[in-house]
Short mmCIF file of N, CA and C and ligand atoms in Angstrom, two decimals:
data_model
loop_
_atom_site.label_atom_id
_atom_site.label_comp_id
_atom_site.label_asym_id
_atom_site.label_seq_id
_atom_site.Cartn_x
_atom_site.Cartn_y
_atom_site.Cartn_z
N MET A 291 99.37 112.22 143.46
CA MET A 291 99.21 111.30 143.24
C MET A 291 100.02 111.12 142.43
N LYS A 292 101.77 109.90 141.87
CA LYS A 292 101.95 109.67 141.28
C LYS A 292 102.65 107.86 141.37
N THR A 293 102.69 107.07 140.73
CA THR A 293 103.83 105.80 140.90
C THR A 293 104.45 105.14 139.26
N ASP A 294 104.92 104.80 139.90
CA ASP A 294 106.13 104.45 139.42
C ASP A 294 105.14 103.14 138.43
N VAL A 295 105.84 103.18 136.92
CA VAL A 295 104.37 102.41 136.75
C VAL A 295 106.15 101.82 135.05
N GLU A 296 105.19 100.57 134.36
CA GLU A 296 106.37 100.10 133.57
C GLU A 296 106.11 101.60 131.63
N TYR A 297 107.27 101.68 132.03
CA TYR A 297 106.02 102.61 130.26
C TYR A 297 106.49 101.97 129.24
N LEU A 298 105.81 101.46 128.93
CA LEU A 298 105.44 101.55 127.51
C LEU A 298 103.94 100.94 127.14
N GLU A 299 103.66 100.27 128.81
CA GLU A 299 102.59 100.34 128.87
C GLU A 299 101.72 101.27 127.83
N PHE A 300 102.06 102.96 128.34
CA PHE A 300 101.52 103.29 127.92
C PHE A 300 101.48 103.46 126.61
N MET A 301 102.45 103.09 125.61
CA MET A 301 102.78 103.36 124.52
C MET A 301 101.70 102.61 123.35
N TRP A 302 101.00 101.78 123.93
CA TRP A 302 99.83 100.31 123.21
C TRP A 302 98.53 101.95 123.13
N PRO A 303 97.58 101.32 121.81
CA PRO A 303 97.91 100.36 121.58
C PRO A 303 98.54 100.93 120.96
N MET A 304 99.18 98.89 119.96
CA MET A 304 100.10 99.49 118.64
C MET A 304 99.44 98.35 117.43
N ARG A 305 100.53 98.97 116.38
CA ARG A 305 99.49 97.36 115.54
C ARG A 305 101.29 96.52 115.91
N HIS A 306 100.94 94.98 115.61
CA HIS A 306 101.77 93.77 115.38
C HIS A 306 101.91 93.64 114.15
N PHE A 307 102.98 93.50 113.64
CA PHE A 307 103.33 93.08 112.30
C PHE A 307 104.44 91.92 111.83
N LEU A 308 103.86 91.48 110.69
CA LEU A 308 104.79 90.32 110.69
C LEU A 308 105.75 90.11 109.80
N ILE A 309 107.01 90.54 109.70
CA ILE A 309 107.95 91.68 108.83
C ILE A 309 109.13 89.79 108.81
N THR A 310 108.93 89.79 107.03
CA THR A 310 110.27 88.46 106.42
C THR A 310 111.03 89.87 105.69
N CYS A 311 112.02 87.86 105.90
CA CYS A 311 113.23 88.79 105.39
C CYS A 311 113.98 87.47 105.00
N GLY A 312 115.06 87.81 103.92
CA GLY A 312 116.04 86.16 103.54
C GLY A 312 116.13 86.95 102.33
N ASP A 313 115.51 85.81 101.54
CA ASP A 313 116.42 85.54 99.93
C ASP A 313 114.99 84.27 100.46
N GLU A 314 115.52 83.51 98.76
CA GLU A 314 114.86 82.08 98.14
C GLU A 314 115.30 81.45 98.54
N ARG A 315 116.21 81.27 98.95
CA ARG A 315 117.52 80.63 99.44
C ARG A 315 116.91 80.30 101.51
N LYS A 316 116.47 81.11 101.78
CA LYS A 316 116.24 80.79 103.36
C LYS A 316 115.66 81.70 104.55
N SER A 317 114.11 82.51 104.88
CA SER A 317 113.42 83.25 104.50
C SER A 317 113.30 82.42 106.59
N ASN A 318 112.65 83.93 106.78
CA ASN A 318 112.26 83.91 108.97
C ASN A 318 110.98 85.27 108.59
N ILE A 319 110.35 84.46 110.32
CA ILE A 319 109.19 85.61 110.53
C ILE A 319 109.66 86.56 111.58
N ILE A 320 109.45 87.39 112.17
CA ILE A 320 109.92 87.36 112.76
C ILE A 320 108.46 88.78 113.35
N ALA A 321 108.58 88.69 114.70
CA ALA A 321 106.36 89.45 114.94
C ALA A 321 107.53 90.65 115.32
N VAL A 322 106.76 92.13 115.57
CA VAL A 322 107.15 93.20 115.80
C VAL A 322 105.95 93.89 115.02
N SER A 323 106.28 94.43 117.28
CA SER A 323 105.68 96.28 116.89
C SER A 323 106.15 97.21 117.08
N PHE A 324 107.55 97.69 117.46
CA PHE A 324 107.99 98.23 117.26
C PHE A 324 108.53 98.46 115.72
N CYS A 325 107.22 99.77 115.22
CA CYS A 325 107.47 99.74 113.68
C CYS A 325 106.91 100.98 113.77
N MET A 326 107.05 102.16 112.61
CA MET A 326 106.38 103.09 113.08
C MET A 326 106.78 104.25 111.42
N PRO A 327 106.14 105.61 110.53
CA PRO A 327 106.46 105.75 109.85
C PRO A 327 107.12 106.90 110.89
N VAL A 328 108.77 106.98 109.78
CA VAL A 328 109.38 108.44 110.27
C VAL A 328 109.77 109.40 109.09
N SER A 329 109.27 109.07 107.11
CA SER A 329 108.96 110.21 107.09
C SER A 329 107.84 109.78 105.48
N LYS A 330 107.08 111.16 104.89
CA LYS A 330 106.93 110.90 103.47
C LYS A 330 107.03 111.23 102.92
N GLU A 331 107.98 111.09 102.88
CA GLU A 331 108.77 112.18 101.31
C GLU A 331 110.50 112.32 101.98
N PRO A 332 111.54 111.15 100.78
CA PRO A 332 110.66 109.46 100.57
C PRO A 332 109.59 108.97 101.59
N PRO A 333 109.10 107.75 101.36
CA PRO A 333 108.22 107.50 102.28
C PRO A 333 109.50 106.29 103.51
N LEU A 334 109.34 106.34 104.31
CA LEU A 334 110.86 105.66 105.61
C LEU A 334 109.34 105.65 106.87
N LEU A 335 110.03 104.40 107.00
CA LEU A 335 109.93 103.54 108.33
C LEU A 335 110.61 103.19 109.40
N ALA A 336 110.59 103.13 110.37
CA ALA A 336 111.45 102.41 111.19
C ALA A 336 111.11 101.42 112.11
N CYS A 337 112.05 100.22 112.35
CA CYS A 337 111.36 98.96 113.06
C CYS A 337 112.80 99.05 113.63
N ALA A 338 112.46 98.51 115.10
CA ALA A 338 113.59 98.80 115.97
C ALA A 338 113.14 97.06 116.32
N ILE A 339 114.44 95.88 115.64
CA ILE A 339 114.85 94.05 115.72
C ILE A 339 115.84 94.01 116.47
N GLY A 340 115.46 93.18 117.69
CA GLY A 340 117.06 92.87 118.83
C GLY A 340 118.08 92.29 117.56
N ARG A 341 119.01 93.26 118.91
CA ARG A 341 119.89 92.62 118.21
C ARG A 341 119.70 91.17 118.36
N GLY A 342 121.27 90.06 117.24
CA GLY A 342 120.80 88.79 118.22
C GLY A 342 120.39 87.94 117.51
N THR A 343 118.76 88.47 116.44
CA THR A 343 117.94 87.80 117.08
C THR A 343 117.97 87.86 115.22
N TYR A 344 117.21 86.04 114.55
CA TYR A 344 117.94 85.85 113.02
C TYR A 344 117.29 86.42 112.74
N SER A 345 116.15 87.54 112.04
CA SER A 345 116.12 88.09 111.83
C SER A 345 116.88 89.79 111.36
N ALA A 346 117.34 89.87 112.61
CA ALA A 346 118.54 91.45 112.17
C ALA A 346 119.43 90.43 111.96
N LYS A 347 120.21 89.45 111.64
CA LYS A 347 121.08 88.98 110.87
C LYS A 347 120.84 88.61 109.47
N LEU A 348 120.33 88.83 108.94
CA LEU A 348 119.46 88.29 107.13
C LEU A 348 119.10 89.71 106.75
N ILE A 349 118.75 90.70 107.65
CA ILE A 349 117.81 92.15 106.88
C ILE A 349 119.73 92.65 107.06
N GLU A 350 120.76 93.37 107.88
CA GLU A 350 121.81 93.66 107.63
C GLU A 350 122.45 93.17 106.47
N SER A 351 122.10 91.52 105.92
CA SER A 351 123.11 91.25 105.11
C SER A 351 122.65 91.41 103.73
N THR A 352 120.98 91.06 103.23
CA THR A 352 120.34 91.35 101.66
C THR A 352 120.58 92.80 102.53
N LYS A 353 119.73 93.61 104.05
CA LYS A 353 119.38 94.77 103.22
C LYS A 353 118.03 94.97 103.01
N GLU A 354 117.23 94.20 102.99
CA GLU A 354 116.05 94.76 103.34
C GLU A 354 115.06 93.92 104.14
N PHE A 355 113.42 94.02 103.20
CA PHE A 355 112.52 93.27 104.57
C PHE A 355 110.81 93.54 103.95
N ILE A 356 110.00 93.19 104.12
CA ILE A 356 108.82 93.03 104.08
C ILE A 356 108.26 93.12 105.63
N VAL A 357 107.37 94.62 105.34
CA VAL A 357 106.50 95.20 106.64
C VAL A 357 105.25 94.15 106.60
N ASN A 358 104.89 93.05 106.97
CA ASN A 358 103.08 92.56 106.67
C ASN A 358 102.09 92.41 107.24
N LEU A 359 101.03 92.76 107.18
CA LEU A 359 100.18 93.51 108.55
C LEU A 359 99.06 92.67 108.50
N PRO A 360 99.19 91.47 109.81
CA PRO A 360 98.31 90.73 110.07
C PRO A 360 96.99 90.32 110.37
N PRO A 361 96.15 90.03 110.22
CA PRO A 361 94.83 89.71 110.06
C PRO A 361 94.52 89.62 111.79
N GLU A 362 93.17 89.73 112.19
CA GLU A 362 93.40 89.24 113.70
C GLU A 362 93.17 88.18 114.57
N GLU A 363 92.92 86.95 113.10
CA GLU A 363 92.45 86.03 113.74
C GLU A 363 93.93 84.99 113.89
N LEU A 364 95.24 85.74 113.21
CA LEU A 364 96.70 85.49 112.40
C LEU A 364 96.82 85.60 113.97
N LYS A 365 96.30 85.87 114.86
CA LYS A 365 97.06 86.17 116.24
C LYS A 365 97.73 85.15 117.16
N PRO A 366 97.76 83.40 117.01
CA PRO A 366 98.36 82.39 117.14
C PRO A 366 100.08 82.62 116.97
N LYS A 367 99.45 82.64 115.40
CA LYS A 367 101.12 82.56 114.79
C LYS A 367 101.29 83.63 114.53
N ILE A 368 101.04 85.62 114.80
CA ILE A 368 101.57 86.54 115.13
C ILE A 368 102.40 85.93 116.47
N TYR A 369 102.39 85.61 117.48
CA TYR A 369 103.51 85.05 118.93
C TYR A 369 103.63 83.03 118.99
N TYR A 370 103.77 82.54 117.38
CA TYR A 370 104.40 82.01 116.99
C TYR A 370 105.61 82.34 116.76
N CYS A 371 105.81 83.25 116.16
CA CYS A 371 106.68 84.31 115.67
C CYS A 371 107.54 85.04 116.78
N GLY A 372 106.87 85.54 117.82
CA GLY A 372 107.61 86.53 118.67
C GLY A 372 108.22 85.90 119.70
N PHE A 373 108.03 84.75 119.52
CA PHE A 373 108.60 83.45 120.93
C PHE A 373 109.28 82.54 120.63
N HIS A 374 110.09 82.35 118.69
CA HIS A 374 109.92 81.47 118.60
C HIS A 374 111.66 81.99 117.99
N SER A 375 112.69 81.66 117.13
CA SER A 375 113.78 82.21 116.43
C SER A 375 113.84 81.04 115.56
N GLY A 376 114.31 82.16 114.18
CA GLY A 376 114.56 80.84 113.11
C GLY A 376 116.06 81.06 113.36
N TYR A 377 116.56 81.11 114.20
CA TYR A 377 117.90 80.01 114.75
C TYR A 377 117.26 78.35 114.71
N GLN A 378 115.90 78.28 114.92
CA GLN A 378 116.14 76.72 116.07
C GLN A 378 115.06 75.94 114.97
N VAL A 379 114.02 77.53 114.05
CA VAL A 379 112.71 76.25 113.37
C VAL A 379 111.98 77.42 112.27
N ASP A 380 111.77 76.90 111.26
CA ASP A 380 111.10 77.41 109.87
C ASP A 380 110.23 77.72 110.59
N LYS A 381 109.28 78.72 110.42
CA LYS A 381 109.08 79.52 111.04
C LYS A 381 107.34 79.09 110.29
N PHE A 382 107.97 79.17 108.71
CA PHE A 382 107.61 79.47 107.57
C PHE A 382 106.34 77.87 107.61
N LYS A 383 107.08 76.66 107.72
CA LYS A 383 106.68 75.05 107.57
C LYS A 383 106.08 75.01 109.36
N ALA A 384 106.64 75.43 111.00
CA ALA A 384 105.67 75.75 111.61
C ALA A 384 104.07 76.12 111.85
N THR A 385 103.69 77.00 111.08
CA THR A 385 101.98 78.05 111.27
C THR A 385 101.43 77.29 110.03
N GLY A 386 102.58 76.86 109.44
CA GLY A 386 101.63 77.30 107.89
C GLY A 386 101.79 78.32 107.09
N LEU A 387 102.20 78.78 108.06
CA LEU A 387 101.51 80.30 106.64
C LEU A 387 102.40 79.91 104.92
N THR A 388 101.73 80.78 104.26
CA THR A 388 102.66 80.63 102.88
C THR A 388 102.79 82.35 103.00
N PRO A 389 104.25 80.85 102.49
CA PRO A 389 105.73 82.17 101.13
C PRO A 389 105.14 83.14 99.86
N GLN A 390 104.83 83.79 99.83
CA GLN A 390 103.89 84.36 97.93
C GLN A 390 104.76 84.77 97.71
N PRO A 391 105.97 85.41 96.15
CA PRO A 391 107.12 85.80 95.66
C PRO A 391 106.60 87.38 95.87
N ALA A 392 107.13 87.83 96.42
CA ALA A 392 106.57 89.49 96.28
C ALA A 392 107.60 90.55 95.50
N ARG A 393 106.96 91.72 95.27
CA ARG A 393 107.21 92.29 93.90
C ARG A 393 108.83 92.81 93.29
N GLN A 394 110.00 93.52 94.48
CA GLN A 394 110.74 94.41 94.54
C GLN A 394 111.31 93.05 95.02
N VAL A 395 111.78 92.60 96.50
CA VAL A 395 112.61 92.39 97.49
C VAL A 395 112.07 90.18 97.64
N LYS A 396 113.37 90.68 97.68
CA LYS A 396 113.63 88.84 97.67
C LYS A 396 113.18 87.85 98.44
N ALA A 397 112.57 88.84 99.80
CA ALA A 397 111.70 88.12 100.97
C ALA A 397 111.24 87.79 100.13
N PRO A 398 109.77 86.76 100.50
CA PRO A 398 108.58 86.92 100.71
C PRO A 398 107.89 87.72 101.40
N ILE A 399 106.61 87.79 100.40
CA ILE A 399 105.72 88.51 101.31
C ILE A 399 104.61 86.46 102.06
N ILE A 400 103.79 87.18 103.46
CA ILE A 400 103.08 86.31 103.46
C ILE A 400 101.44 86.04 103.41
N GLY A 401 101.23 84.70 102.47
CA GLY A 401 99.53 84.88 101.72
C GLY A 401 98.25 85.86 102.82
N GLU A 402 98.39 84.99 103.61
CA GLU A 402 98.07 85.37 104.64
C GLU A 402 96.88 86.80 105.55
N CYS A 403 98.71 87.62 105.11
CA CYS A 403 98.34 88.95 105.60
C CYS A 403 97.72 90.31 104.61
N VAL A 404 97.07 90.46 105.26
CA VAL A 404 96.55 91.90 103.73
C VAL A 404 96.34 93.15 103.56
N ALA A 405 98.15 92.67 104.42
CA ALA A 405 98.59 94.37 104.03
C ALA A 405 100.32 94.12 103.29
N HIS A 406 100.60 94.47 102.49
CA HIS A 406 102.51 94.62 102.82
C HIS A 406 103.08 95.51 101.83
N MET A 407 104.12 96.18 103.26
CA MET A 407 104.87 97.40 102.39
C MET A 407 106.82 96.76 102.44
N GLU A 408 107.16 95.95 100.70
CA GLU A 408 108.44 95.75 100.87
C GLU A 408 109.76 96.97 100.61
N CYS A 409 110.45 96.86 101.41
CA CYS A 409 111.77 98.13 101.66
C CYS A 409 113.15 97.92 101.66
N LYS A 410 114.01 98.36 101.03
CA LYS A 410 114.83 98.93 101.84
C LYS A 410 115.58 99.66 102.02
N VAL A 411 116.52 98.69 102.93
CA VAL A 411 117.03 99.39 103.91
C VAL A 411 118.19 100.56 103.31
N ARG A 412 117.48 101.98 104.29
CA ARG A 412 118.45 103.03 103.92
C ARG A 412 119.42 103.66 105.10
N GLN A 413 119.54 103.10 106.30
CA GLN A 413 120.03 102.91 107.88
C GLN A 413 119.70 102.64 108.84
N GLU A 414 120.89 102.05 109.26
CA GLU A 414 120.76 101.61 110.86
C GLU A 414 121.07 101.47 111.66
N ILE A 415 120.63 102.22 112.75
CA ILE A 415 120.92 102.45 114.19
C ILE A 415 121.59 102.14 115.26
N GLU A 416 121.79 102.36 115.79
CA GLU A 416 122.16 100.54 116.61
C GLU A 416 121.79 101.62 118.56
N THR A 417 120.52 100.91 118.49
CA THR A 417 119.84 102.32 120.25
C THR A 417 120.29 101.10 120.77
N GLY A 418 119.52 100.45 122.08
CA GLY A 418 119.58 99.55 123.91
C GLY A 418 119.59 98.34 122.03
N ASP A 419 119.26 97.92 123.30
CA ASP A 419 119.02 96.68 122.65
C ASP A 419 118.44 95.50 121.82
N LYS A 420 118.01 97.03 119.93
CA LYS A 420 117.93 96.66 119.28
C LYS A 420 118.78 98.41 118.42
N ILE A 421 118.80 97.53 117.19
CA ILE A 421 118.92 98.49 116.09
C ILE A 421 117.91 98.83 115.51
N LEU A 422 117.16 99.67 114.76
CA LEU A 422 116.49 100.52 114.23
C LEU A 422 116.58 100.21 112.88
N PHE A 423 116.22 99.91 111.95
CA PHE A 423 116.49 99.06 110.12
C PHE A 423 114.98 100.98 110.07
N ILE A 424 116.32 101.20 109.70
CA ILE A 424 115.27 102.51 108.56
C ILE A 424 115.28 102.26 106.94
N GLY A 425 114.01 101.14 106.60
CA GLY A 425 113.58 101.60 105.41
C GLY A 425 112.64 101.96 104.36
N GLU A 426 113.07 102.17 103.12
CA GLU A 426 111.89 103.03 102.54
C GLU A 426 111.59 101.60 101.35
N VAL A 427 110.22 102.99 101.15
CA VAL A 427 109.18 101.24 101.55
C VAL A 427 108.91 101.14 100.00
N ILE A 428 109.14 100.92 99.32
CA ILE A 428 109.53 100.60 97.90
C ILE A 428 108.28 100.35 97.32
N GLU A 429 107.99 99.82 97.77
CA GLU A 429 106.22 98.78 97.46
C GLU A 429 104.79 99.10 98.21
N ALA A 430 103.97 98.90 97.98
CA ALA A 430 102.88 99.22 99.04
C ALA A 430 101.69 98.58 98.94
N TYR A 431 100.65 97.26 98.98
CA TYR A 431 99.94 97.60 98.17
C TYR A 431 98.99 96.19 99.88
N ALA A 432 97.11 96.64 99.34
CA ALA A 432 96.91 95.49 100.27
C ALA A 432 95.20 94.77 100.40
N ASP A 433 94.71 93.84 101.10
CA ASP A 433 93.61 93.31 100.22
C ASP A 433 92.45 94.56 99.10
N GLU A 434 91.98 94.15 98.41
CA GLU A 434 91.03 95.16 98.53
C GLU A 434 89.47 95.05 99.34
N ALA A 435 89.71 94.56 99.96
CA ALA A 435 89.33 94.97 101.33
C ALA A 435 88.87 95.24 101.77
N LEU A 436 90.41 95.28 102.55
CA LEU A 436 90.65 96.27 103.51
C LEU A 436 90.92 97.84 102.89
N VAL A 437 91.72 98.23 101.58
CA VAL A 437 91.29 98.52 101.27
C VAL A 437 90.58 99.88 101.47
N LYS A 438 88.84 98.99 100.81
CA LYS A 438 87.19 98.90 100.73
C LYS A 438 86.41 99.28 102.19
N GLY A 439 87.92 98.86 103.14
CA GLY A 439 87.14 99.29 104.32
C GLY A 439 86.37 98.10 104.77
N GLU A 440 85.90 97.34 104.05
CA GLU A 440 84.88 95.88 104.69
C GLU A 440 85.83 95.10 104.73
N ARG A 441 87.19 95.55 105.36
CA ARG A 441 87.91 94.73 106.42
C ARG A 441 88.55 95.14 107.53
N LYS A 442 88.88 94.88 108.76
CA LYS A 442 89.10 95.66 109.80
C LYS A 442 90.64 94.94 110.39
N VAL A 443 91.34 95.71 111.18
CA VAL A 443 92.98 95.23 111.37
C VAL A 443 92.81 95.97 112.86
N GLU A 444 92.95 95.19 113.45
CA GLU A 444 92.63 95.66 115.14
C GLU A 444 94.49 95.97 115.50
N TYR A 445 94.21 96.47 116.18
CA TYR A 445 94.85 97.67 117.58
C TYR A 445 95.69 96.39 117.85
N ALA A 446 96.94 95.58 118.32
CA ALA A 446 97.90 95.01 119.79
C ALA A 446 97.21 96.33 120.89
N LYS A 447 96.72 95.55 121.82
CA LYS A 447 96.61 96.25 123.13
C LYS A 447 98.11 96.03 124.78
N GLY A 448 99.20 95.01 123.52
CA GLY A 448 99.99 95.07 124.63
C GLY A 448 99.01 94.04 125.70
N ASP A 449 98.94 92.85 125.39
CA ASP A 449 98.35 92.37 126.57
C ASP A 449 99.01 90.69 126.27
N PHE A 450 100.06 90.28 125.98
CA PHE A 450 100.60 89.44 126.46
C PHE A 450 102.57 89.29 127.13
N PRO A 451 102.76 88.71 128.23
CA PRO A 451 102.85 88.28 129.40
C PRO A 451 103.68 89.59 129.25
N LYS A 452 103.42 90.72 130.72
CA LYS A 452 104.75 90.67 131.18
C LYS A 452 106.39 91.66 130.80
N LYS A 453 106.22 90.60 130.67
CA LYS A 453 108.11 90.56 131.86
C LYS A 453 108.88 90.02 130.27
N ILE A 454 108.32 90.13 128.93
CA ILE A 454 108.92 90.48 127.85
C ILE A 454 109.52 92.27 127.63
N TYR A 455 108.69 93.27 127.84
CA TYR A 455 109.45 93.66 127.72
C TYR A 455 109.05 95.27 129.26
N ALA A 456 110.12 94.16 130.03
CA ALA A 456 109.20 95.02 131.15
C ALA A 456 111.24 95.74 131.41
N THR A 457 110.26 96.95 132.56
CA THR A 457 111.74 97.76 131.91
C THR A 457 112.55 98.40 132.87
N ARG A 458 113.95 97.46 132.20
CA ARG A 458 115.32 97.89 133.12
C ARG A 458 115.91 99.45 133.08
N PHE A 459 115.48 100.39 134.20
CA PHE A 459 115.85 102.48 134.09
C PHE A 459 116.94 102.01 133.99
N ARG A 460 117.30 103.28 133.21
CA ARG A 460 118.48 103.66 134.14
C ARG A 460 118.50 104.60 134.83
N ARG A 461 118.60 104.96 136.29
CA ARG A 461 118.33 106.49 137.17
C ARG A 461 119.13 107.50 136.99
N VAL A 462 118.97 108.43 136.82
CA VAL A 462 120.11 108.99 136.01
C VAL A 462 120.15 110.72 136.25
C1 FMN B 768 103.41 90.30 119.68
C2 FMN B 768 105.24 90.24 119.95
C3 FMN B 768 105.62 91.96 119.26
C4 FMN B 768 107.57 91.77 119.04
N1 FMN B 768 107.88 93.53 118.51
C5 FMN B 768 109.20 92.96 118.53
C6 FMN B 768 109.83 94.34 117.80
O1 FMN B 768 108.93 95.10 117.65
N2 FMN B 768 110.85 94.12 118.45
C7 FMN B 768 111.96 92.96 118.57
O2 FMN B 768 113.22 92.88 117.81
N3 FMN B 768 111.26 92.13 118.45
C8 FMN B 768 109.93 91.44 119.21
N4 FMN B 768 108.56 91.04 119.11
C9 FMN B 768 110.20 88.85 119.51
C10 FMN B 768 110.16 89.10 118.91
O3 FMN B 768 109.37 88.19 117.83
C11 FMN B 768 111.16 87.12 119.30
O4 FMN B 768 112.94 87.82 119.37
C12 FMN B 768 111.38 86.24 117.47
O5 FMN B 768 111.46 85.30 118.33
C13 FMN B 768 112.88 86.76 117.44
O6 FMN B 768 113.16 85.62 115.64
P1 FMN B 768 113.89 85.36 114.98
O7 FMN B 768 115.56 85.27 116.10
O8 FMN B 768 113.49 84.42 113.88
O9 FMN B 768 114.70 87.51 114.13
C14 FMN B 768 107.94 90.59 118.99
C15 FMN B 768 107.33 89.32 119.59
C16 FMN B 768 106.65 89.17 120.05
C17 FMN B 768 104.79 88.27 121.19
#
């Protein structure tokens, strides 16, 4: 006996990332789970970011972004960044997260995150409601404690309100 399901339920666990974008003048943070490696050589990762988000607009303009890996205790701030838009609020100010200079990219890293991947956009693919940004990782660095295995980062199990990712199937 099989029953219809929400397909995304079975894609978890995933990481929750906080992507930073923009520049010294105006930067933003977006919570992103749809992010994965897509090439080892060159090192490429792909992030699906909603059309119409402030982040997509900034990334389309600067062609750069940073994938920051937040520790579990930042969960409330991850949710804040995932439920508010940079069009309305300054998420660094609202969350108290600390912007710090990145190595090569103009957007800041988030000081409280434990790993950072600075990316240059190599390709943009329009998918359904998202734009898939393929980024080449030009810098990757992490807290020593994470590298030594003294800190762990939890996987997110998709335990946020289901309405966010309710699938609209097109039966074909
Ligand atoms: C846990 C979590 C994960 C999310 N993952 C994604 C994602 O992978 N892609 C996406 O476009 N939006 C995702 N969102 C929603 C965006 O973070 C949300 O639309 C955000 O308000 C956009 O902000 P911006 O307009 O400042 O760019 C996620 C939200 C949460 C809470």
